[in-house]
mmCIF file of C-alpha atoms in Angstrom:
data_model
loop_
_atom_site.group_PDB
_atom_site.id
_atom_site.type_symbol
_atom_site.label_atom_id
_atom_site.label_comp_id
_atom_site.label_asym_id
_atom_site.label_seq_id
_atom_site.Cartn_x
_atom_site.Cartn_y
_atom_site.Cartn_z
ATOM 1 C CA UNK A 26 -0.552 -45.291 27.055
ATOM 2 C CA UNK A 27 -3.387 -44.827 24.554
ATOM 3 C CA UNK A 28 -2.685 -42.257 21.868
ATOM 4 C CA UNK A 29 -5.140 -39.414 21.301
ATOM 5 C CA UNK A 30 -7.272 -39.995 18.204
ATOM 6 C CA UNK A 31 -8.446 -36.921 16.271
ATOM 7 C CA UNK A 32 -10.981 -36.633 13.443
ATOM 8 C CA UNK A 33 -11.295 -33.328 11.584
ATOM 9 C CA UNK A 34 -14.731 -32.870 10.023
ATOM 10 C CA UNK A 35 -14.478 -30.239 7.290
ATOM 11 C CA UNK A 36 -10.884 -29.947 6.128
ATOM 12 C CA UNK A 37 -11.145 -26.547 4.446
ATOM 13 C CA UNK A 38 -8.983 -23.429 4.723
ATOM 14 C CA UNK A 39 -9.517 -22.850 8.448
ATOM 15 C CA UNK A 40 -8.954 -26.451 9.501
ATOM 16 C CA UNK A 41 -5.755 -26.488 7.460
ATOM 17 C CA UNK A 42 -4.620 -23.107 8.773
ATOM 18 C CA UNK A 43 -4.544 -24.477 12.332
ATOM 19 C CA UNK A 44 -2.169 -27.289 11.310
ATOM 20 C CA UNK A 45 0.374 -26.152 13.956
ATOM 21 C CA UNK A 46 -2.269 -26.928 16.590
ATOM 22 C CA UNK A 47 -2.544 -30.565 15.500
ATOM 23 C CA UNK A 48 1.232 -30.811 15.237
ATOM 24 C CA UNK A 49 1.733 -29.484 18.765
ATOM 25 C CA UNK A 50 -0.925 -31.807 20.186
ATOM 26 C CA UNK A 51 0.151 -34.958 18.347
ATOM 27 C CA UNK A 52 3.863 -34.610 17.662
ATOM 28 C CA UNK A 53 5.263 -37.496 15.642
ATOM 29 C CA UNK A 54 2.003 -39.425 16.033
ATOM 30 C CA UNK A 55 0.107 -37.075 13.750
ATOM 31 C CA UNK A 56 0.142 -39.348 10.703
ATOM 32 C CA UNK A 57 -1.201 -42.378 12.518
ATOM 33 C CA UNK A 58 -3.748 -40.775 14.811
ATOM 34 C CA UNK A 59 -5.316 -37.883 12.885
ATOM 35 C CA UNK A 60 -7.829 -38.164 10.041
ATOM 36 C CA UNK A 61 -9.103 -35.266 7.948
ATOM 37 C CA UNK A 62 -12.458 -35.459 6.155
ATOM 38 C CA UNK A 63 -13.349 -33.198 3.221
ATOM 39 C CA UNK A 64 -16.868 -32.575 2.022
ATOM 40 C CA UNK A 65 -16.000 -33.184 -1.650
ATOM 41 C CA UNK A 66 -13.120 -34.416 -3.782
ATOM 42 C CA UNK A 67 -12.412 -30.924 -5.126
ATOM 43 C CA UNK A 68 -8.793 -30.098 -4.326
ATOM 44 C CA UNK A 69 -8.317 -33.503 -2.710
ATOM 45 C CA UNK A 70 -4.884 -34.159 -4.213
ATOM 46 C CA UNK A 71 -3.632 -30.732 -3.112
ATOM 47 C CA UNK A 72 -4.969 -31.238 0.404
ATOM 48 C CA UNK A 73 -3.346 -34.652 0.692
ATOM 49 C CA UNK A 74 -0.066 -33.143 -0.447
ATOM 50 C CA UNK A 75 0.036 -30.615 2.407
ATOM 51 C CA UNK A 76 -1.472 -32.673 5.239
ATOM 52 C CA UNK A 77 0.807 -35.041 7.210
ATOM 53 C CA UNK A 78 -2.161 -37.334 7.870
ATOM 54 C CA UNK A 79 -4.736 -39.232 5.760
ATOM 55 C CA UNK A 80 -7.465 -37.182 4.078
ATOM 56 C CA UNK A 81 -10.750 -38.801 3.040
ATOM 57 C CA UNK A 82 -13.959 -37.563 1.421
ATOM 58 C CA UNK A 83 -17.375 -37.858 3.062
ATOM 59 C CA UNK A 84 -18.680 -40.818 5.072
ATOM 60 C CA UNK A 85 -18.212 -38.943 8.332
ATOM 61 C CA UNK A 86 -20.322 -41.368 10.365
ATOM 62 C CA UNK A 87 -18.373 -44.394 9.105
ATOM 63 C CA UNK A 88 -15.025 -42.793 9.869
ATOM 64 C CA UNK A 89 -16.146 -41.798 13.351
ATOM 65 C CA UNK A 90 -17.327 -45.328 14.097
ATOM 66 C CA UNK A 91 -14.083 -46.801 12.797
ATOM 67 C CA UNK A 92 -11.742 -44.327 14.470
ATOM 68 C CA UNK A 93 -13.573 -43.766 17.780
ATOM 69 C CA UNK A 94 -11.808 -40.381 18.209
ATOM 70 C CA UNK A 95 -11.060 -38.715 21.532
ATOM 71 C CA UNK A 96 -11.400 -35.320 19.842
ATOM 72 C CA UNK A 97 -13.599 -34.117 16.980
ATOM 73 C CA UNK A 98 -12.653 -30.862 15.259
ATOM 74 C CA UNK A 99 -15.754 -29.441 13.557
ATOM 75 C CA UNK A 100 -14.801 -26.984 10.819
ATOM 76 C CA UNK A 101 -17.449 -27.374 8.133
ATOM 77 C CA UNK A 102 -18.971 -24.277 6.518
ATOM 78 C CA UNK A 103 -21.232 -22.302 8.894
ATOM 79 C CA UNK A 104 -24.392 -23.231 6.994
ATOM 80 C CA UNK A 105 -23.508 -26.926 7.313
ATOM 81 C CA UNK A 106 -22.893 -27.011 11.070
ATOM 82 C CA UNK A 107 -26.437 -27.721 12.201
ATOM 83 C CA UNK A 108 -26.961 -30.426 9.602
ATOM 84 C CA UNK A 109 -23.705 -32.159 10.526
ATOM 85 C CA UNK A 110 -24.330 -31.823 14.266
ATOM 86 C CA UNK A 111 -27.920 -33.007 14.285
ATOM 87 C CA UNK A 112 -27.722 -35.502 11.436
ATOM 88 C CA UNK A 113 -24.379 -37.173 12.153
ATOM 89 C CA UNK A 114 -22.779 -36.158 15.456
ATOM 90 C CA UNK A 115 -25.850 -36.435 17.695
ATOM 91 C CA UNK A 116 -26.617 -40.043 16.623
ATOM 92 C CA UNK A 117 -22.927 -40.923 16.993
ATOM 93 C CA UNK A 118 -22.751 -39.574 20.561
ATOM 94 C CA UNK A 119 -25.973 -41.405 21.424
ATOM 95 C CA UNK A 120 -24.533 -44.668 20.101
ATOM 96 C CA UNK A 121 -21.468 -44.195 22.321
ATOM 97 C CA UNK A 122 -23.675 -43.581 25.359
ATOM 98 C CA UNK A 123 -25.673 -46.725 24.705
ATOM 99 C CA UNK A 124 -22.411 -48.679 24.432
ATOM 100 C CA UNK A 125 -21.097 -46.974 27.586
ATOM 101 C CA UNK A 126 -18.069 -45.690 25.667
ATOM 102 C CA UNK A 127 -16.207 -42.418 26.361
ATOM 103 C CA UNK A 128 -17.567 -39.332 24.592
ATOM 104 C CA UNK A 129 -15.104 -37.313 22.482
ATOM 105 C CA UNK A 130 -14.478 -33.632 23.093
ATOM 106 C CA UNK A 131 -15.787 -31.330 20.348
ATOM 107 C CA UNK A 132 -14.022 -28.171 19.130
ATOM 108 C CA UNK A 133 -16.216 -26.084 16.828
ATOM 109 C CA UNK A 134 -14.416 -23.449 14.744
ATOM 110 C CA UNK A 135 -17.216 -20.948 14.173
ATOM 111 C CA UNK A 136 -18.640 -18.086 16.265
ATOM 112 C CA UNK A 137 -22.154 -19.345 15.668
ATOM 113 C CA UNK A 138 -24.044 -21.305 16.627
ATOM 114 C CA UNK A 139 -22.751 -20.509 20.103
ATOM 115 C CA UNK A 140 -21.517 -23.270 22.342
ATOM 116 C CA UNK A 141 -24.830 -23.626 24.191
ATOM 117 C CA UNK A 142 -26.234 -25.106 20.981
ATOM 118 C CA UNK A 143 -23.953 -28.127 21.351
ATOM 119 C CA UNK A 144 -24.857 -28.510 25.017
ATOM 120 C CA UNK A 145 -28.548 -28.503 24.113
ATOM 121 C CA UNK A 146 -28.211 -30.650 20.965
ATOM 122 C CA UNK A 147 -25.556 -33.203 21.878
ATOM 123 C CA UNK A 148 -26.250 -33.424 25.597
ATOM 124 C CA UNK A 149 -24.955 -31.961 28.865
ATOM 125 C CA UNK A 150 -22.318 -34.695 29.156
ATOM 126 C CA UNK A 151 -20.357 -33.548 26.057
ATOM 127 C CA UNK A 152 -17.301 -31.316 26.367
ATOM 128 C CA UNK A 153 -17.925 -28.816 23.556
ATOM 129 C CA UNK A 154 -16.176 -25.504 22.900
ATOM 130 C CA UNK A 155 -16.202 -22.739 20.312
ATOM 131 C CA UNK A 156 -12.724 -21.757 19.160
ATOM 132 C CA UNK A 157 -11.760 -18.727 17.081
ATOM 133 C CA UNK A 158 -8.077 -18.552 16.127
ATOM 134 C CA UNK A 159 -6.058 -15.437 15.480
ATOM 135 C CA UNK A 160 -5.753 -15.468 11.686
ATOM 136 C CA UNK A 161 -2.486 -13.533 11.342
ATOM 137 C CA UNK A 162 0.458 -15.858 11.861
ATOM 138 C CA UNK A 163 3.149 -14.305 9.685
ATOM 139 C CA UNK A 164 3.611 -10.988 7.887
ATOM 140 C CA UNK A 165 6.352 -10.773 5.264
ATOM 141 C CA UNK A 166 8.370 -13.455 7.037
ATOM 142 C CA UNK A 167 7.882 -11.982 10.539
ATOM 143 C CA UNK A 168 6.250 -14.403 13.009
ATOM 144 C CA UNK A 169 3.548 -12.359 14.735
ATOM 145 C CA UNK A 170 1.109 -15.001 15.998
ATOM 146 C CA UNK A 171 1.821 -14.311 19.721
ATOM 147 C CA UNK A 172 0.714 -10.685 19.257
ATOM 148 C CA UNK A 173 -2.844 -11.597 18.310
ATOM 149 C CA UNK A 174 -5.489 -13.312 20.414
ATOM 150 C CA UNK A 175 -7.328 -16.590 19.950
ATOM 151 C CA UNK A 176 -10.274 -17.398 22.157
ATOM 152 C CA UNK A 177 -12.057 -20.428 23.517
ATOM 153 C CA UNK A 178 -15.681 -20.245 24.631
ATOM 154 C CA UNK A 179 -17.156 -22.795 27.040
ATOM 155 C CA UNK A 180 -20.747 -23.284 28.153
ATOM 156 C CA UNK A 181 -20.808 -22.373 31.874
ATOM 157 C CA UNK A 182 -23.352 -25.133 32.474
ATOM 158 C CA UNK A 183 -20.749 -27.799 31.682
ATOM 159 C CA UNK A 184 -17.949 -28.456 34.157
ATOM 160 C CA UNK A 185 -15.090 -29.847 32.074
ATOM 161 C CA UNK A 186 -12.642 -32.347 33.559
ATOM 162 C CA UNK A 187 -9.455 -30.419 34.342
ATOM 163 C CA UNK A 188 -7.250 -32.355 31.917
ATOM 164 C CA UNK A 189 -9.672 -31.922 29.015
ATOM 165 C CA UNK A 190 -9.985 -28.202 29.635
ATOM 166 C CA UNK A 191 -6.212 -27.787 29.822
ATOM 167 C CA UNK A 192 -5.872 -29.604 26.481
ATOM 168 C CA UNK A 193 -8.510 -27.358 24.905
ATOM 169 C CA UNK A 194 -6.756 -24.173 26.030
ATOM 170 C CA UNK A 195 -3.292 -25.398 25.019
ATOM 171 C CA UNK A 196 -4.543 -26.594 21.625
ATOM 172 C CA UNK A 197 -4.866 -23.014 20.388
ATOM 173 C CA UNK A 198 -1.533 -21.653 21.651
ATOM 174 C CA UNK A 199 0.293 -21.903 18.278
ATOM 175 C CA UNK A 200 -2.177 -19.371 16.823
ATOM 176 C CA UNK A 201 -1.831 -16.616 19.425
ATOM 177 C CA UNK A 202 -2.355 -15.633 23.056
ATOM 178 C CA UNK A 203 -5.354 -17.687 24.233
ATOM 179 C CA UNK A 204 -8.120 -16.255 26.402
ATOM 180 C CA UNK A 205 -11.193 -17.973 27.799
ATOM 181 C CA UNK A 206 -14.651 -16.447 27.542
ATOM 182 C CA UNK A 207 -18.189 -17.616 28.262
ATOM 183 C CA UNK A 208 -20.104 -19.123 25.372
ATOM 184 C CA UNK A 209 -22.538 -16.255 24.966
ATOM 185 C CA UNK A 210 -19.664 -13.782 24.563
ATOM 186 C CA UNK A 211 -18.187 -15.207 21.352
ATOM 187 C CA UNK A 212 -19.993 -12.852 18.959
ATOM 188 C CA UNK A 213 -19.361 -9.586 20.867
ATOM 189 C CA UNK A 214 -15.759 -10.646 21.449
ATOM 190 C CA UNK A 215 -15.332 -11.184 17.727
ATOM 191 C CA UNK A 216 -17.010 -7.826 17.105
ATOM 192 C CA UNK A 217 -14.470 -6.101 19.329
ATOM 193 C CA UNK A 218 -11.762 -7.835 17.325
ATOM 194 C CA UNK A 219 -13.240 -6.550 14.065
ATOM 195 C CA UNK A 220 -13.053 -3.000 15.437
ATOM 196 C CA UNK A 221 -9.268 -3.364 15.468
ATOM 197 C CA UNK A 222 -9.289 -3.808 11.697
ATOM 198 C CA UNK A 223 -10.027 -0.086 11.370
ATOM 199 C CA UNK A 224 -6.334 0.558 12.094
ATOM 200 C CA UNK A 225 -5.801 0.159 8.345
ATOM 201 C CA UNK A 226 -8.145 3.107 7.838
ATOM 202 C CA UNK A 227 -6.301 5.245 10.392
ATOM 203 C CA UNK A 228 -3.108 4.716 8.412
ATOM 204 C CA UNK A 229 -4.844 5.542 5.137
ATOM 205 C CA UNK A 230 -6.168 8.782 6.649
ATOM 206 C CA UNK A 231 -2.721 9.839 7.838
ATOM 207 C CA UNK A 232 -1.177 9.099 4.458
ATOM 208 C CA UNK A 233 -3.923 10.931 2.529
ATOM 209 C CA UNK A 234 -4.015 13.999 4.790
ATOM 210 C CA UNK A 235 -0.244 14.357 4.778
ATOM 211 C CA UNK A 236 -0.203 14.073 0.991
ATOM 212 C CA UNK A 237 -2.922 16.714 0.657
ATOM 213 C CA UNK A 238 -0.776 18.995 2.808
ATOM 214 C CA UNK A 239 2.277 18.429 0.620
ATOM 215 C CA UNK A 240 3.980 15.897 2.886
ATOM 216 C CA UNK A 241 4.822 12.338 1.832
ATOM 217 C CA UNK A 242 4.389 9.681 4.500
ATOM 218 C CA UNK A 243 4.481 5.967 3.807
ATOM 219 C CA UNK A 244 2.222 3.496 5.543
ATOM 220 C CA UNK A 245 5.348 1.932 7.023
ATOM 221 C CA UNK A 246 6.163 5.255 8.681
ATOM 222 C CA UNK A 247 2.654 5.979 9.947
ATOM 223 C CA UNK A 248 2.040 2.437 11.207
ATOM 224 C CA UNK A 249 5.395 2.404 12.970
ATOM 225 C CA UNK A 250 4.514 5.675 14.708
ATOM 226 C CA UNK A 251 1.018 4.429 15.633
ATOM 227 C CA UNK A 252 2.665 1.390 17.240
ATOM 228 C CA UNK A 253 4.898 3.676 19.282
ATOM 229 C CA UNK A 254 1.786 5.482 20.516
ATOM 230 C CA UNK A 255 0.181 2.152 21.413
ATOM 231 C CA UNK A 256 3.171 1.261 23.646
ATOM 232 C CA UNK A 257 1.541 3.362 26.389
ATOM 233 C CA UNK A 258 -1.058 0.596 26.799
ATOM 234 C CA UNK A 259 0.532 -2.482 25.217
ATOM 235 C CA UNK A 260 4.211 -3.336 25.495
ATOM 236 C CA UNK A 261 4.477 -7.129 25.803
ATOM 237 C CA UNK A 262 7.676 -8.788 24.598
ATOM 238 C CA UNK A 263 5.844 -10.193 21.560
ATOM 239 C CA UNK A 264 5.704 -6.687 20.074
ATOM 240 C CA UNK A 265 9.502 -6.598 19.800
ATOM 241 C CA UNK A 266 9.611 -8.962 16.805
ATOM 242 C CA UNK A 267 9.166 -5.877 14.619
ATOM 243 C CA UNK A 268 10.899 -2.632 15.629
ATOM 244 C CA UNK A 269 8.956 0.617 15.492
ATOM 245 C CA UNK A 270 9.811 4.303 15.594
ATOM 246 C CA UNK A 271 8.037 7.649 15.325
ATOM 247 C CA UNK A 272 10.842 9.773 13.846
ATOM 248 C CA UNK A 273 8.800 10.511 10.704
ATOM 249 C CA UNK A 274 5.935 11.999 12.739
ATOM 250 C CA UNK A 275 6.032 15.521 14.099
ATOM 251 C CA UNK A 276 4.828 16.445 17.580
ATOM 252 C CA UNK A 277 1.294 17.286 16.438
ATOM 253 C CA UNK A 278 0.887 14.034 14.521
ATOM 254 C CA UNK A 279 2.231 12.085 17.488
ATOM 255 C CA UNK A 280 -0.347 13.775 19.706
ATOM 256 C CA UNK A 281 -3.119 12.772 17.277
ATOM 257 C CA UNK A 282 -1.853 9.193 17.254
ATOM 258 C CA UNK A 283 -1.690 8.917 21.021
ATOM 259 C CA UNK A 284 -5.156 10.409 21.402
ATOM 260 C CA UNK A 285 -6.801 8.158 18.817
ATOM 261 C CA UNK A 286 -5.107 4.943 19.947
ATOM 262 C CA UNK A 287 -6.059 5.505 23.570
ATOM 263 C CA UNK A 288 -9.590 6.602 22.736
ATOM 264 C CA UNK A 289 -10.198 3.729 20.314
ATOM 265 C CA UNK A 290 -9.026 1.226 22.926
ATOM 266 C CA UNK A 291 -11.250 2.884 25.527
ATOM 267 C CA UNK A 292 -14.312 2.881 23.278
ATOM 268 C CA UNK A 293 -14.031 -0.816 22.428
ATOM 269 C CA UNK A 294 -13.335 -1.615 26.088
ATOM 270 C CA UNK A 295 -16.517 0.269 26.984
ATOM 271 C CA UNK A 296 -18.442 -1.870 24.510
ATOM 272 C CA UNK A 297 -16.903 -5.062 25.934
ATOM 273 C CA UNK A 298 -17.976 -4.013 29.432
ATOM 274 C CA UNK A 299 -21.607 -3.602 28.307
ATOM 275 C CA UNK A 300 -21.450 -7.200 27.056
ATOM 276 C CA UNK A 301 -20.011 -8.518 30.320
ATOM 277 C CA UNK A 302 -16.682 -9.532 28.778
ATOM 278 C CA UNK A 303 -13.914 -9.619 31.435
ATOM 279 C CA UNK A 304 -11.764 -6.488 31.102
ATOM 280 C CA UNK A 305 -8.417 -8.263 31.116
ATOM 281 C CA UNK A 306 -9.363 -10.573 28.239
ATOM 282 C CA UNK A 307 -10.968 -7.716 26.300
ATOM 283 C CA UNK A 308 -8.009 -5.366 26.757
ATOM 284 C CA UNK A 309 -5.470 -7.975 25.652
ATOM 285 C CA UNK A 310 -7.508 -8.749 22.568
ATOM 286 C CA UNK A 311 -8.152 -5.105 21.657
ATOM 287 C CA UNK A 312 -4.526 -4.025 21.999
ATOM 288 C CA UNK A 313 -3.139 -7.148 20.350
ATOM 289 C CA UNK A 314 -5.489 -6.765 17.413
ATOM 290 C CA UNK A 315 -4.707 -3.071 16.941
ATOM 291 C CA UNK A 316 -0.999 -3.889 17.094
ATOM 292 C CA UNK A 317 -1.318 -6.690 14.554
ATOM 293 C CA UNK A 318 -3.098 -4.533 11.979
ATOM 294 C CA UNK A 319 -0.545 -1.771 12.401
ATOM 295 C CA UNK A 320 2.171 -4.382 11.865
ATOM 296 C CA UNK A 321 0.505 -5.396 8.623
ATOM 297 C CA UNK A 322 0.328 -1.766 7.514
ATOM 298 C CA UNK A 323 3.995 -1.334 8.426
ATOM 299 C CA UNK A 324 5.104 -4.270 6.296
ATOM 300 C CA UNK A 325 2.729 -4.424 3.328
ATOM 301 C CA UNK A 326 1.776 -1.876 0.622
ATOM 302 C CA UNK A 327 -1.627 -0.233 0.615
ATOM 303 C CA UNK A 328 -2.874 -2.075 -2.463
ATOM 304 C CA UNK A 329 -2.244 -5.409 -0.726
ATOM 305 C CA UNK A 330 -4.046 -4.279 2.432
ATOM 306 C CA UNK A 331 -7.021 -3.084 0.383
ATOM 307 C CA UNK A 332 -7.167 -6.383 -1.503
ATOM 308 C CA UNK A 333 -6.893 -8.413 1.701
ATOM 309 C CA UNK A 334 -9.768 -6.421 3.171
ATOM 310 C CA UNK A 335 -11.896 -7.095 0.086
ATOM 311 C CA UNK A 336 -11.114 -10.807 0.386
ATOM 312 C CA UNK A 337 -12.147 -10.941 4.040
ATOM 313 C CA UNK A 338 -15.134 -8.569 3.969
ATOM 314 C CA UNK A 339 -17.597 -11.117 2.638
ATOM 315 C CA UNK A 340 -21.067 -9.749 1.774
ATOM 316 C CA UNK A 341 -23.256 -9.664 4.856
ATOM 317 C CA UNK A 342 -20.339 -10.595 7.120
ATOM 318 C CA UNK A 343 -18.835 -9.132 10.269
ATOM 319 C CA UNK A 344 -16.007 -7.130 8.687
ATOM 320 C CA UNK A 345 -18.273 -5.636 6.032
ATOM 321 C CA UNK A 346 -20.563 -4.315 8.777
ATOM 322 C CA UNK A 347 -17.606 -2.860 10.656
ATOM 323 C CA UNK A 348 -16.360 -1.044 7.572
ATOM 324 C CA UNK A 349 -19.832 0.259 6.669
ATOM 325 C CA UNK A 350 -20.178 1.696 10.171
ATOM 326 C CA UNK A 351 -16.762 3.358 10.103
ATOM 327 C CA UNK A 352 -16.880 4.884 6.650
ATOM 328 C CA UNK A 353 -18.958 7.949 5.804
ATOM 329 C CA UNK A 354 -19.268 10.542 8.564
ATOM 330 C CA UNK A 355 -17.001 8.659 10.991
ATOM 331 C CA UNK A 356 -14.169 8.417 8.470
ATOM 332 C CA UNK A 357 -14.692 12.079 7.635
ATOM 333 C CA UNK A 358 -14.564 13.046 11.307
ATOM 334 C CA UNK A 359 -11.218 11.293 11.849
ATOM 335 C CA UNK A 360 -9.885 13.062 8.746
ATOM 336 C CA UNK A 361 -11.086 16.440 10.042
ATOM 337 C CA UNK A 362 -9.667 15.627 13.481
ATOM 338 C CA UNK A 363 -6.217 14.966 12.042
ATOM 339 C CA UNK A 364 -6.278 18.216 10.087
ATOM 340 C CA UNK A 365 -7.192 20.132 13.244
ATOM 341 C CA UNK A 366 -4.379 18.478 15.201
ATOM 342 C CA UNK A 367 -1.871 19.307 12.489
ATOM 343 C CA UNK A 368 -3.137 22.901 12.641
ATOM 344 C CA UNK A 369 -2.644 22.903 16.405
ATOM 345 C CA UNK A 370 -6.380 23.085 17.183
ATOM 346 C CA UNK A 371 -7.357 20.111 19.383
ATOM 347 C CA UNK A 372 -10.621 20.200 21.337
ATOM 348 C CA UNK A 373 -11.392 18.877 24.792
ATOM 349 C CA UNK A 374 -13.985 16.325 23.640
ATOM 350 C CA UNK A 375 -11.967 14.853 20.736
ATOM 351 C CA UNK A 376 -11.061 11.691 22.636
ATOM 352 C CA UNK A 377 -14.643 11.047 23.690
ATOM 353 C CA UNK A 378 -15.856 11.409 20.105
ATOM 354 C CA UNK A 379 -13.278 8.870 18.883
ATOM 355 C CA UNK A 380 -14.257 6.501 21.702
ATOM 356 C CA UNK A 381 -17.906 6.799 20.653
ATOM 357 C CA UNK A 382 -17.031 5.851 17.073
ATOM 358 C CA UNK A 383 -15.098 2.794 18.291
ATOM 359 C CA UNK A 384 -18.067 1.800 20.457
ATOM 360 C CA UNK A 385 -20.451 2.225 17.496
ATOM 361 C CA UNK A 386 -18.335 0.033 15.219
ATOM 362 C CA UNK A 387 -18.051 -2.808 17.733
ATOM 363 C CA UNK A 388 -21.739 -2.641 18.687
ATOM 364 C CA UNK A 389 -22.930 -2.583 15.070
ATOM 365 C CA UNK A 390 -20.890 -5.693 14.284
ATOM 366 C CA UNK A 391 -22.087 -7.474 17.423
ATOM 367 C CA UNK A 392 -25.754 -6.631 16.775
ATOM 368 C CA UNK A 393 -25.362 -7.813 13.188
ATOM 369 C CA UNK A 394 -23.809 -11.100 14.327
ATOM 370 C CA UNK A 395 -26.558 -11.737 16.848
ATOM 371 C CA UNK A 396 -29.177 -11.018 14.200
ATOM 372 C CA UNK A 397 -27.534 -13.519 11.869
ATOM 373 C CA UNK A 398 -27.797 -16.177 14.589
ATOM 374 C CA UNK A 399 -31.505 -15.433 15.097
ATOM 375 C CA UNK A 400 -32.126 -15.852 11.371
ATOM 376 C CA UNK A 401 -30.180 -19.081 11.449
#
């Protein structure tokens, strides 16, 4: 039986992060049947030290022609995708067609360009998919990958052979629960995921308000209590890897937590519905993402969370837009809301207002992402 041949084009952080995916797919054959290609020799020795397969620099076309892979993993930098696709991959696929050779599947690890770009550029006979992995695998030694969601986007115009599609879906399973979405939903789906990052801010607000009122509450305590509130909507077995409790929260704080978790989920779900994202996939992603960020807040100190956010909120990126939309009057409203709840003064429309903020955050990120694609 012929072994699957894999070529990874762009062996940077992301392509290395999904190492468990290659290992699951290839098993003991990984060293002989996988090749990684870096764009430059910077960090080459370090990359070769951590990869259980050969790592080369450049000459993508030559390596493709020599290897004749069954699967190409495309993980170059976003601004290099079109150049690599049109300048190297398209001619390679055309050569295979002319020789009447099988065409390799293509997994692109970027939300844009969307998967229809590959259909239009490489041809309707190519199995191409966008894949976005859950990027939280382990927190302080706790394996949390199954809590988060990874997604695979296919172009509905292309009917994949059943075996190839099964392989594509299973490829991502080491990174999280895998859901399938249509190709034009990748950006709004990612935007809904970004909205879950605001759970850090909810924990900061609780800690700051309690401190201002003369009460000390750690992030571990608040995040644990938020997770208990979230159990009303999300209680899969994967959440049990890290125990949670709400003993440190009084009745009024618990009521605030249950209200905000339910309303935030509802607001992002409402956004997902406007984008035509299937509710089951959206709900699993929203709840899993909220849970994951609360887990991080439960296990790591605030200064680490703040630094991680700075590292990930690249200028002009998705997370930066989400944070900009949440801070200011929205952050202030949640702070005021908590104070009112602790004073025993909830209002009937509080949940709707929180849901509207969640909707605004997700929509702002999605609109920003779509605008970035237009500029590209």
